[in-house]
Amino acid sequence: MLLVTGGAGFIGSNVVAALNEAGRSDVVVCDLLGSDGKWRNLAKRQLVDIVPPAELPAWLTGRKLDAVVHLGAISETTATDGDLVIETNFRFSMRLLDWCTAAGVPLIYASSAATYGDGGEGFDDDASLPALKKLRPMNLYGWSKHLFDLAVAGRVANGASLPPQWAGLKFFNVFGPNEYHKGSMMSVLARRFDDVKAGRVVQLFKSHREGIADGDQRRDFIYVDDVVRVIMWLLATPSVSGLFNVGTGKARSFRDLMLAAYAALGTRPNIDYVDMPESIRGSYQYFTQSKVDRLHRAGYNGGFTTLEDAVKAYVADYLDRPDRFR
C-alpha cells in the first residue's frame, strides 16, 4: 500500500488520481473530510482506507508501506494558532519521519516556497544547514515548514538515520482542479473565474512599491499536473533524495494569469485595481521565482506547462464545466 496524507486536499487528491490512473488502487488517504464538501475531491477515486490523522499512529503499527507521500498540513498563510500549526505541521511530520526511518519506508513530503520569506536570500533550494538558517519565513505556516526542513537537514549533517529515500518539495504557487475547498487560499483564477465568464469586473491589487505596476506582482505559478508529475517521478526513482524547488522557474504576473483566463474563454478583459489591505502590505511578496537546477540535476526532465497552456487546460477541462472535479 501507499499512504497519502492530506490526500483529500488539493495537491493530495490530484496525487491520488494520478496513482489510480497509473493502475494503483492500493492507496490509503490520511485526512479529515469535514463538512465543506472536500469529499468530492475523492469521489472518483478507489481507495483502501481513509484514516483520520489522530488514528494514524495506531494504524501504522506493524505495517509495511511502499512509500508515504506527506502533504497534509494547515496550509493557510494567515493561520495564527501557533500551537495547532506546530502540532499539525511540525510534530506530526517528525513522527512520520521517525516511523519511515524505523520502517525503511520512503518519505516524500511537502515543504513550501513560504520558507523563503520575502525572498531577500533568494530562492535557492540549498539543503545545507548554513543555507537554511539564513531563511526568514514571514508567516507561521512558512516557519512550521522551515522547522521541519531544518530538522531533516540536521539529521543529514549529523549522519543520523533517515528513510531510504527522503525528498522535501518546496511548492511555489500551485493552481488547478480540486482547490475549491480552500476558500481564500484558492488561486485567484479559481476565485475569480465566474466573474471572468460573466463579464463582471475582476479586481487585482494595486502596487504599493515603486517601479512595479498595478497587477504586476509576480509569482512562479505552476499547474498541479506538473507538481504531480514530479511526485510520481520521485516515487519511481527511489535513488533520489534531497530538498527541491517545485516551480516552473519563471515568474509571471497576476495580470498575466487573468489575461490568460480571458484568452481561454475568448472574452474581453475587464480588470480593475484596488488598494491592497494595509494589514498585509508589510508581509506581501512582490516576486517569487524558483530555481529548479537541483531538480534537473537529479534527473527530472518532465518539463513544465506554460502559464497560458496551463490556464487553458484548467478552464477547458474543469472550470468551464458543470463538474469541476478531477
Tab-separated table of C-alpha atoms in Angstrom:
chain	number	residue	atom	x	y	z
A	1	MET	CA	0.000	0.000	0.000
A	2	LEU	CA	0.920	3.647	-0.425
A	3	LEU	CA	-0.102	6.333	2.070
A	4	VAL	CA	-1.005	9.896	1.047
A	5	THR	CA	-1.522	12.302	3.938
A	6	GLY	CA	-3.689	15.254	3.027
A	7	GLY	CA	-4.994	13.001	0.280
A	8	ALA	CA	-8.422	14.665	0.227
A	9	GLY	CA	-6.859	18.091	-0.204
A	10	PHE	CA	-5.850	19.951	-3.327
A	11	ILE	CA	-2.473	18.507	-4.307
A	12	GLY	CA	-3.093	15.277	-2.414
A	13	SER	CA	-6.270	14.377	-4.299
A	14	ASN	CA	-4.500	15.016	-7.593
A	15	VAL	CA	-1.711	12.654	-6.500
A	16	VAL	CA	-4.320	10.031	-5.578
A	17	ALA	CA	-5.933	10.497	-9.005
A	18	ALA	CA	-2.584	10.002	-10.742
A	19	LEU	CA	-1.888	6.869	-8.714
A	20	ASN	CA	-5.296	5.427	-9.645
A	21	GLU	CA	-4.727	6.350	-13.283
A	22	ALA	CA	-1.358	4.565	-13.132
A	23	GLY	CA	-3.169	1.391	-12.030
A	24	ARG	CA	-2.724	1.637	-8.265
A	25	SER	CA	-5.848	1.057	-6.203
A	26	ASP	CA	-3.925	0.202	-3.003
A	27	VAL	CA	-3.931	3.807	-1.833
A	28	VAL	CA	-4.682	4.920	1.719
A	29	VAL	CA	-5.620	8.536	2.461
A	30	CYS	CA	-4.965	10.171	5.814
A	31	ASP	CA	-7.141	13.271	6.132
A	32	LEU	CA	-10.170	14.900	7.693
A	33	LEU	CA	-13.095	15.334	5.293
A	34	GLY	CA	-15.061	17.811	7.412
A	35	SER	CA	-18.370	19.183	6.219
A	36	ASP	CA	-17.288	21.568	3.451
A	37	GLY	CA	-17.585	19.094	0.585
A	38	LYS	CA	-13.915	18.119	0.486
A	39	TRP	CA	-15.021	14.519	-0.076
A	40	ARG	CA	-15.825	15.479	-3.666
A	41	ASN	CA	-12.078	15.649	-4.352
A	42	LEU	CA	-12.025	11.864	-3.864
A	43	ALA	CA	-15.446	10.971	-5.263
A	44	LYS	CA	-13.982	9.434	-8.445
A	45	ARG	CA	-11.179	7.531	-6.697
A	46	GLN	CA	-10.629	3.972	-5.488
A	47	LEU	CA	-9.112	3.711	-2.015
A	48	VAL	CA	-8.255	1.076	0.570
A	49	ASP	CA	-8.960	3.282	3.569
A	50	ILE	CA	-9.408	6.846	4.822
A	51	VAL	CA	-7.690	7.294	8.170
A	52	PRO	CA	-8.154	10.350	10.438
A	53	PRO	CA	-4.794	11.884	11.441
A	54	ALA	CA	-5.356	11.149	15.135
A	55	GLU	CA	-5.692	7.431	14.361
A	56	LEU	CA	-2.665	7.210	12.053
A	57	PRO	CA	-0.034	6.156	14.656
A	58	ALA	CA	-2.128	3.148	15.660
A	59	TRP	CA	-2.948	2.368	12.028
A	60	LEU	CA	0.745	2.383	11.087
A	61	THR	CA	1.742	-0.067	13.803
A	62	GLY	CA	3.206	-3.185	12.220
A	63	ARG	CA	2.522	-2.077	8.653
A	64	LYS	CA	4.868	-2.091	5.674
A	65	LEU	CA	4.190	0.524	3.020
A	66	ASP	CA	5.746	1.179	-0.382
A	67	ALA	CA	6.018	4.908	0.388
A	68	VAL	CA	4.493	7.821	2.278
A	69	VAL	CA	3.581	10.992	0.398
A	70	HIS	CA	3.128	13.509	3.206
A	71	LEU	CA	1.087	16.506	2.004
A	72	GLY	CA	-1.222	17.013	4.973
A	73	ALA	CA	-0.844	20.367	6.727
A	74	ILE	CA	-2.542	23.543	7.838
A	75	SER	CA	-1.577	25.481	4.724
A	76	GLU	CA	-3.246	28.852	5.335
A	77	THR	CA	-0.588	31.551	5.275
A	78	THR	CA	-2.899	33.595	7.527
A	79	ALA	CA	-3.078	30.932	10.286
A	80	THR	CA	-2.468	32.345	13.773
A	81	ASP	CA	-2.861	29.397	16.188
A	82	GLY	CA	0.818	28.648	16.738
A	83	ASP	CA	0.295	25.577	18.906
A	84	LEU	CA	-2.097	23.956	16.437
A	85	VAL	CA	0.104	24.737	13.411
A	86	ILE	CA	3.247	23.377	15.068
A	87	GLU	CA	1.490	20.228	16.254
A	88	THR	CA	-0.039	19.633	12.819
A	89	ASN	CA	2.758	20.737	10.505
A	90	PHE	CA	5.908	20.031	12.512
A	91	ARG	CA	5.412	17.468	15.277
A	92	PHE	CA	3.140	15.225	13.183
A	93	SER	CA	5.758	15.361	10.397
A	94	MET	CA	8.520	14.443	12.844
A	95	ARG	CA	6.570	11.392	13.989
A	96	LEU	CA	6.094	10.318	10.363
A	97	LEU	CA	9.805	10.861	9.682
A	98	ASP	CA	10.718	8.664	12.655
A	99	TRP	CA	8.260	5.965	11.578
A	100	CYS	CA	9.506	5.939	7.974
A	101	THR	CA	13.104	5.779	9.201
A	102	ALA	CA	12.410	2.832	11.510
A	103	ALA	CA	10.252	1.007	8.960
A	104	GLY	CA	12.555	1.669	5.999
A	105	VAL	CA	9.809	3.410	4.012
A	106	PRO	CA	10.473	6.249	1.522
A	107	LEU	CA	9.096	9.649	2.569
A	108	ILE	CA	8.200	12.396	0.099
A	109	TYR	CA	6.971	15.488	1.907
A	110	ALA	CA	5.640	18.954	1.159
A	111	SER	CA	7.755	21.907	2.150
A	112	SER	CA	6.856	25.323	0.745
A	113	ALA	CA	8.167	28.391	-1.024
A	114	ALA	CA	6.813	30.247	2.027
A	115	THR	CA	10.028	29.173	3.770
A	116	TYR	CA	11.882	31.778	1.677
A	117	GLY	CA	10.121	34.695	3.348
A	118	ASP	CA	10.448	37.931	1.398
A	119	GLY	CA	12.951	36.352	-0.992
A	120	GLY	CA	15.783	38.512	0.284
A	121	GLU	CA	18.020	35.440	0.499
A	122	GLY	CA	16.925	34.269	-2.946
A	123	PHE	CA	15.033	31.117	-3.881
A	124	ASP	CA	17.853	28.578	-3.955
A	125	ASP	CA	16.877	25.136	-2.632
A	126	ASP	CA	20.236	24.616	-0.915
A	127	ALA	CA	19.521	21.967	1.735
A	128	SER	CA	22.612	22.620	3.838
A	129	LEU	CA	22.076	23.819	7.393
A	130	PRO	CA	24.016	27.088	6.895
A	131	ALA	CA	21.880	27.983	3.849
A	132	LEU	CA	18.589	27.068	5.528
A	133	LYS	CA	19.451	29.032	8.666
A	134	LYS	CA	19.614	32.226	6.596
A	135	LEU	CA	15.954	31.984	5.623
A	136	ARG	CA	13.350	34.046	7.475
A	137	PRO	CA	9.773	32.907	6.773
A	138	MET	CA	7.229	35.709	7.071
A	139	ASN	CA	4.290	33.715	8.438
A	140	LEU	CA	3.533	30.893	10.844
A	141	TYR	CA	2.848	28.385	8.080
A	142	GLY	CA	6.186	29.053	6.378
A	143	TRP	CA	8.020	28.843	9.695
A	144	SER	CA	6.439	25.461	10.544
A	145	LYS	CA	7.586	24.058	7.198
A	146	HIS	CA	11.036	25.584	7.675
A	147	LEU	CA	11.382	23.922	11.079
A	148	PHE	CA	10.870	20.503	9.527
A	149	ASP	CA	13.336	21.235	6.702
A	150	LEU	CA	15.876	22.200	9.371
A	151	ALA	CA	15.219	19.005	11.324
A	152	VAL	CA	15.807	16.831	8.256
A	153	ALA	CA	18.892	18.819	7.263
A	154	GLY	CA	20.233	18.427	10.790
A	155	ARG	CA	19.936	14.661	10.562
A	156	VAL	CA	21.701	14.691	7.210
A	157	ALA	CA	24.512	16.846	8.614
A	158	ASN	CA	24.945	14.627	11.658
A	159	GLY	CA	24.875	11.384	9.711
A	160	ALA	CA	21.732	10.293	11.550
A	161	SER	CA	19.402	7.639	10.224
A	162	LEU	CA	16.844	8.664	7.618
A	163	PRO	CA	14.316	6.862	5.410
A	164	PRO	CA	15.854	5.018	2.417
A	165	GLN	CA	14.522	7.860	0.268
A	166	TRP	CA	13.528	11.299	1.521
A	167	ALA	CA	12.509	14.257	-0.594
A	168	GLY	CA	11.211	17.640	0.509
A	169	LEU	CA	9.368	19.658	-2.118
A	170	LYS	CA	9.198	23.444	-1.921
A	171	PHE	CA	5.995	24.073	-3.834
A	172	PHE	CA	5.557	27.512	-5.371
A	173	ASN	CA	2.130	28.857	-6.441
A	174	VAL	CA	0.219	25.728	-7.381
A	175	PHE	CA	-3.182	26.000	-9.078
A	176	GLY	CA	-5.562	23.543	-10.675
A	177	PRO	CA	-8.600	21.303	-10.136
A	178	ASN	CA	-9.774	20.315	-6.636
A	179	GLU	CA	-8.636	23.535	-4.948
A	180	TYR	CA	-12.220	24.726	-4.485
A	181	HIS	CA	-12.492	23.900	-0.766
A	182	LYS	CA	-9.603	26.227	0.077
A	183	GLY	CA	-11.668	29.399	0.272
A	184	SER	CA	-9.456	32.474	0.369
A	185	MET	CA	-6.403	30.267	-0.246
A	186	MET	CA	-7.671	29.221	-3.685
A	187	SER	CA	-5.786	30.606	-6.642
A	188	VAL	CA	-7.078	33.965	-7.823
A	189	LEU	CA	-8.025	32.238	-11.076
A	190	ALA	CA	-10.379	29.819	-9.323
A	191	ARG	CA	-11.795	32.556	-7.098
A	192	ARG	CA	-12.487	34.936	-9.968
A	193	PHE	CA	-13.365	32.576	-12.822
A	194	ASP	CA	-17.139	33.005	-12.513
A	195	ASP	CA	-16.651	36.781	-12.682
A	196	VAL	CA	-14.426	36.396	-15.739
A	197	LYS	CA	-17.016	34.274	-17.513
A	198	ALA	CA	-19.916	36.543	-16.560
A	199	GLY	CA	-18.082	39.654	-17.758
A	200	ARG	CA	-18.031	41.195	-14.285
A	201	VAL	CA	-15.073	43.286	-13.273
A	202	VAL	CA	-12.156	41.351	-11.789
A	203	GLN	CA	-10.232	43.136	-9.058
A	204	LEU	CA	-6.487	42.791	-8.617
A	205	PHE	CA	-4.243	44.567	-6.148
A	206	LYS	CA	-2.639	47.867	-6.906
A	207	SER	CA	1.094	48.019	-6.417
A	208	HIS	CA	2.394	49.812	-3.356
A	209	ARG	CA	6.005	49.511	-4.387
A	210	GLU	CA	7.800	51.959	-6.656
A	211	GLY	CA	8.745	50.600	-10.057
A	212	ILE	CA	6.125	47.830	-10.043
A	213	ALA	CA	2.906	48.373	-11.967
A	214	ASP	CA	-0.549	47.536	-10.655
A	215	GLY	CA	-1.230	43.830	-11.104
A	216	ASP	CA	2.416	43.171	-11.935
A	217	GLN	CA	3.199	41.452	-8.658
A	218	ARG	CA	4.751	38.193	-9.807
A	219	ARG	CA	4.621	34.573	-8.744
A	220	ASP	CA	6.000	31.306	-10.006
A	221	PHE	CA	2.640	29.801	-10.974
A	222	ILE	CA	2.790	26.036	-11.519
A	223	TYR	CA	-0.046	23.793	-12.713
A	224	VAL	CA	-0.891	20.952	-10.338
A	225	ASP	CA	-0.321	18.358	-13.094
A	226	ASP	CA	3.344	19.398	-13.174
A	227	VAL	CA	3.625	19.038	-9.394
A	228	VAL	CA	2.074	15.579	-9.524
A	229	ARG	CA	4.467	14.593	-12.324
A	230	VAL	CA	7.427	15.425	-10.078
A	231	ILE	CA	5.991	13.374	-7.207
A	232	MET	CA	5.299	10.389	-9.464
A	233	TRP	CA	8.854	10.610	-10.817
A	234	LEU	CA	10.266	10.556	-7.297
A	235	LEU	CA	8.148	7.510	-6.408
A	236	ALA	CA	9.588	5.769	-9.464
A	237	THR	CA	13.157	6.930	-8.737
A	238	PRO	CA	13.988	5.810	-5.179
A	239	SER	CA	17.680	6.642	-5.606
A	240	VAL	CA	16.908	10.394	-5.494
A	241	SER	CA	16.782	12.192	-2.147
A	242	GLY	CA	17.049	15.879	-1.321
A	243	LEU	CA	15.254	19.180	-0.958
A	244	PHE	CA	13.891	20.507	-4.243
A	245	ASN	CA	12.045	23.565	-5.503
A	246	VAL	CA	8.940	22.670	-7.486
A	247	GLY	CA	8.092	25.612	-9.712
A	248	THR	CA	8.445	26.487	-13.372
A	249	GLY	CA	11.450	28.754	-12.866
A	250	LYS	CA	9.549	31.638	-14.495
A	251	ALA	CA	7.776	34.405	-12.585
A	252	ARG	CA	4.578	35.714	-14.164
A	253	SER	CA	2.231	38.475	-13.048
A	254	PHE	CA	-1.269	38.148	-11.627
A	255	ARG	CA	-2.368	40.228	-14.605
A	256	ASP	CA	-0.840	37.617	-16.948
A	257	LEU	CA	-2.762	34.912	-15.127
A	258	MET	CA	-6.104	36.634	-15.542
A	259	LEU	CA	-5.441	37.686	-19.137
A	260	ALA	CA	-4.781	34.009	-19.901
A	261	ALA	CA	-8.224	33.164	-18.498
A	262	TYR	CA	-9.907	35.783	-20.706
A	263	ALA	CA	-7.982	34.417	-23.684
A	264	ALA	CA	-9.062	30.867	-22.869
A	265	LEU	CA	-12.691	31.982	-22.967
A	266	GLY	CA	-12.218	34.344	-25.913
A	267	THR	CA	-13.634	37.291	-23.971
A	268	ARG	CA	-12.506	40.883	-23.471
A	269	PRO	CA	-10.533	41.644	-20.268
A	270	ASN	CA	-12.321	43.651	-17.571
A	271	ILE	CA	-9.781	44.226	-14.785
A	272	ASP	CA	-9.776	46.900	-12.097
A	273	TYR	CA	-7.111	47.567	-9.475
A	274	VAL	CA	-7.861	48.138	-5.791
A	275	ASP	CA	-5.723	49.069	-2.810
A	276	MET	CA	-4.087	46.192	-1.001
A	277	PRO	CA	-5.372	45.898	2.603
A	278	GLU	CA	-2.985	47.610	4.967
A	279	SER	CA	-2.959	44.505	7.172
A	280	ILE	CA	-0.990	42.529	4.577
A	281	ARG	CA	1.074	45.238	2.882
A	282	GLY	CA	4.056	44.736	5.151
A	283	SER	CA	4.258	40.982	4.548
A	284	TYR	CA	3.195	40.825	0.903
A	285	GLN	CA	5.585	39.138	-1.526
A	286	TYR	CA	6.020	41.030	-4.783
A	287	PHE	CA	8.148	38.392	-6.501
A	288	THR	CA	8.777	34.655	-6.280
A	289	GLN	CA	10.677	32.568	-8.803
A	290	SER	CA	12.055	29.118	-8.204
A	291	LYS	CA	15.473	27.855	-9.147
A	292	VAL	CA	14.945	24.326	-10.431
A	293	ASP	CA	18.563	23.455	-11.237
A	294	ARG	CA	18.827	20.831	-8.494
A	295	LEU	CA	15.688	19.039	-9.634
A	296	HIS	CA	17.056	18.902	-13.180
A	297	ARG	CA	20.477	17.747	-11.993
A	298	ALA	CA	18.778	14.972	-10.045
A	299	GLY	CA	17.469	13.683	-13.377
A	300	TYR	CA	13.998	15.171	-13.697
A	301	ASN	CA	13.211	16.092	-17.301
A	302	GLY	CA	9.413	16.178	-17.279
A	303	GLY	CA	9.246	19.850	-18.179
A	304	PHE	CA	6.681	22.409	-17.037
A	305	THR	CA	3.500	23.698	-18.654
A	306	THR	CA	3.475	27.338	-19.756
A	307	LEU	CA	1.103	29.617	-17.883
A	308	GLU	CA	-1.111	30.137	-20.946
A	309	ASP	CA	-1.356	26.405	-21.693
A	310	ALA	CA	-1.997	25.561	-18.046
A	311	VAL	CA	-4.785	28.121	-17.710
A	312	LYS	CA	-6.317	26.958	-20.989
A	313	ALA	CA	-6.344	23.334	-19.765
A	314	TYR	CA	-7.744	24.284	-16.346
A	315	VAL	CA	-10.521	26.348	-17.900
A	316	ALA	CA	-11.447	23.883	-20.656
A	317	ASP	CA	-11.215	20.684	-18.629
A	318	TYR	CA	-12.545	21.839	-15.258
A	319	LEU	CA	-13.558	25.439	-14.518
A	320	ASP	CA	-15.831	25.844	-17.538
A	321	ARG	CA	-17.610	22.535	-16.988
A	322	PRO	CA	-20.547	21.546	-14.745
A	323	ASP	CA	-18.267	19.031	-12.962
A	324	ARG	CA	-15.095	20.874	-11.974
A	325	PHE	CA	-13.509	17.994	-10.066
A	326	ARG	CA	-10.728	15.698	-11.190
